[in-house]
Short mmCIF file of C-alpha atoms in Angstrom, two decimals:
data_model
loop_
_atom_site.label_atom_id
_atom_site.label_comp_id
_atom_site.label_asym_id
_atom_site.label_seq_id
_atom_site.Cartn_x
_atom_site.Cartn_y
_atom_site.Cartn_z
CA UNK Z 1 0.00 0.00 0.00
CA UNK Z 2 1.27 3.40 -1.05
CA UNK Z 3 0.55 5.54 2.18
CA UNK Z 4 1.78 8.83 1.41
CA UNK Z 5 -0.37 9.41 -1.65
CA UNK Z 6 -2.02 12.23 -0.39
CA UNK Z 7 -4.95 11.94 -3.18
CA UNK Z 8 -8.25 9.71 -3.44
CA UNK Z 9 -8.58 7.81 -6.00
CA UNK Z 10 -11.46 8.46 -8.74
CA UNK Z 11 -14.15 6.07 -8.84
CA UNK Z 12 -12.71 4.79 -11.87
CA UNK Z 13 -12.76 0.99 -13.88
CA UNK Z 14 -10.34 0.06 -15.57
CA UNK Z 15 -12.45 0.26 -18.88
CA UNK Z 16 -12.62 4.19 -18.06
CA UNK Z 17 -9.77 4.92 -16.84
CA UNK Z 18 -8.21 6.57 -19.75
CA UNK Z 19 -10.87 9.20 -19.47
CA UNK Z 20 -11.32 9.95 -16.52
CA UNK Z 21 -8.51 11.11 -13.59
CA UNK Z 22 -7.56 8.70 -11.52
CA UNK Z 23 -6.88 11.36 -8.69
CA UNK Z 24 -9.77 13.19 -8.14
CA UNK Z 25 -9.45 15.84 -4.98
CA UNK Z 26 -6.19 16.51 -2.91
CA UNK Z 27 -7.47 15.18 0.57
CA UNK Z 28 -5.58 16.89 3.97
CA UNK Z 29 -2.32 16.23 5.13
CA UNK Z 30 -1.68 13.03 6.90
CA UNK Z 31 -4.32 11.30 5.42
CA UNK Z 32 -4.11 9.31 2.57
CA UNK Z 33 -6.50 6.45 1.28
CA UNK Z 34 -5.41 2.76 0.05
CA UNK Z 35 -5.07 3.14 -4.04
CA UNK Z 36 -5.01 -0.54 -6.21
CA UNK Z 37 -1.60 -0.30 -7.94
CA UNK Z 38 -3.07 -2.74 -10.87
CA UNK Z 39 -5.43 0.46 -11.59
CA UNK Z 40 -2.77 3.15 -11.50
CA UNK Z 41 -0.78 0.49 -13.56
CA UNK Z 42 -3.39 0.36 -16.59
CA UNK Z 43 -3.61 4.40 -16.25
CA UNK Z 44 -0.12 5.27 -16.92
CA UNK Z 45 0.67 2.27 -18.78
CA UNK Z 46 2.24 2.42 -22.44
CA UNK Z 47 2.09 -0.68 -24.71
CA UNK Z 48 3.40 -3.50 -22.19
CA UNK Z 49 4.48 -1.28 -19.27
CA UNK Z 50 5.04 2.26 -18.24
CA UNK Z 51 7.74 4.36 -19.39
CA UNK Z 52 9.63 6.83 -16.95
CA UNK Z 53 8.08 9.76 -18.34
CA UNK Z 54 4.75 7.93 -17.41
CA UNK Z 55 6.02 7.38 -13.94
CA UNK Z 56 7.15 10.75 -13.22
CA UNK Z 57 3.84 11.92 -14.20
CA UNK Z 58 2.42 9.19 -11.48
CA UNK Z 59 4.86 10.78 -9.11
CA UNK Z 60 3.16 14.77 -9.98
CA UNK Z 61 0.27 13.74 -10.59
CA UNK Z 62 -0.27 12.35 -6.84
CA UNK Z 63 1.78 14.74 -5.27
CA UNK Z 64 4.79 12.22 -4.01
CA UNK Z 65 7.72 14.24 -5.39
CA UNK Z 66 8.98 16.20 -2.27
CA UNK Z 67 11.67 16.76 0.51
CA UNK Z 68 11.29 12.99 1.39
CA UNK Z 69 11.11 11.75 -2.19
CA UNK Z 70 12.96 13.32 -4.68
CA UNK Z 71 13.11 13.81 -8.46
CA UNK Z 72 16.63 12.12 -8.05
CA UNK Z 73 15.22 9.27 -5.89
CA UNK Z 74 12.05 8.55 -8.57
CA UNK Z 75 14.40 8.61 -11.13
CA UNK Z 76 16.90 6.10 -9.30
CA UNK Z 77 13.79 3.77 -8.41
CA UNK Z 78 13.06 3.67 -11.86
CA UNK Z 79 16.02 2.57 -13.36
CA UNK Z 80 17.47 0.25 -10.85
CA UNK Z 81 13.82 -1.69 -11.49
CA UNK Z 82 13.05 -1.52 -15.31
CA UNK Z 83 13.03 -3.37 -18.24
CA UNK Z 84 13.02 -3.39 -21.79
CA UNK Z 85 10.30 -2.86 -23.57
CA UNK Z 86 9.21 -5.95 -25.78
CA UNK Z 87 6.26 -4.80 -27.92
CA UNK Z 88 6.97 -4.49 -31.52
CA UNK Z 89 5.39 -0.51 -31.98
CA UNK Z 90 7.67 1.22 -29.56
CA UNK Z 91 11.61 1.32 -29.76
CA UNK Z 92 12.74 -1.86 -28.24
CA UNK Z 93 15.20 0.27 -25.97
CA UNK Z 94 13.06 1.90 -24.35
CA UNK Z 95 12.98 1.30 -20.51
CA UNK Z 96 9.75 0.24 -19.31
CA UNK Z 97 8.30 -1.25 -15.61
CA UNK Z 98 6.22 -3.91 -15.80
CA UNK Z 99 3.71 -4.73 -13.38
CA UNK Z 100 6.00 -6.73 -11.07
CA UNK Z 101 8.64 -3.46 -11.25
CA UNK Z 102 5.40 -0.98 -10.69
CA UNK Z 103 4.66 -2.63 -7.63
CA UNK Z 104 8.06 -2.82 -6.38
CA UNK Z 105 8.72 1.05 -7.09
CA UNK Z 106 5.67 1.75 -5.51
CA UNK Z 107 6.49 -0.02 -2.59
CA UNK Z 108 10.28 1.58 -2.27
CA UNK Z 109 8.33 4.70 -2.38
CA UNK Z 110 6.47 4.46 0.51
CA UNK Z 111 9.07 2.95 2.39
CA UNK Z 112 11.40 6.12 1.48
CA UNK Z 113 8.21 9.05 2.33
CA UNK Z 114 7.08 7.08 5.53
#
């Protein structure tokens, strides 16, 4: 579980999700609510897995980039846990985190911002 998100999550499925946000309101500080990683995973996936300008945007977009977790620090979780992407329409060297390396990243992060 990702604790410091400090955003609810959208009433989304994963059918919609490319519509609509999947953060919908900034909630308080200190409180943060549990968010499935297999629907943030579909919503910032590309082709087989998400790309690191996809993750940063994940980072933004639910507000984790800060003293305790860096630009620097997302960038090193990245790396030190992707892969390369497989499917045939994107550039084959393109580093990519599949849903194994998604969870794991999100996990480091929470450890890190806790």
């Amino acid at each position: 579980a990702v604790g410091s998100l400090r955003s609810t999550l959208a009433t989304n499925t994963l059918a919609d999700s490319s519509v609509a946000p999947v953060f919908s309101s900034t909630m308080s500080e200190g409180t943060a609510r549990m968010i499935n990683p297999e629907i943030l995973f579909e919503r910032y996936r590309e082709g087989s897995g998400v790309p690191f300008s996809r993750f940063l945007k994940m980072c933004r977009d639910s507000l984790l980039l800060d003293n305790s977790f860096t630009y620097s620090d997302a960038t090193f979780t990245f790396f030190s846990l992707c892969d390369s992407d497989e499917d045939e329409t994107v550039d084959s060297d393109t580093p990519i985190l599949s849903l194994e390396g998604f969870n794991t990243a999100l996990k480091r992060i929470a450890r890190q911002s806790s």
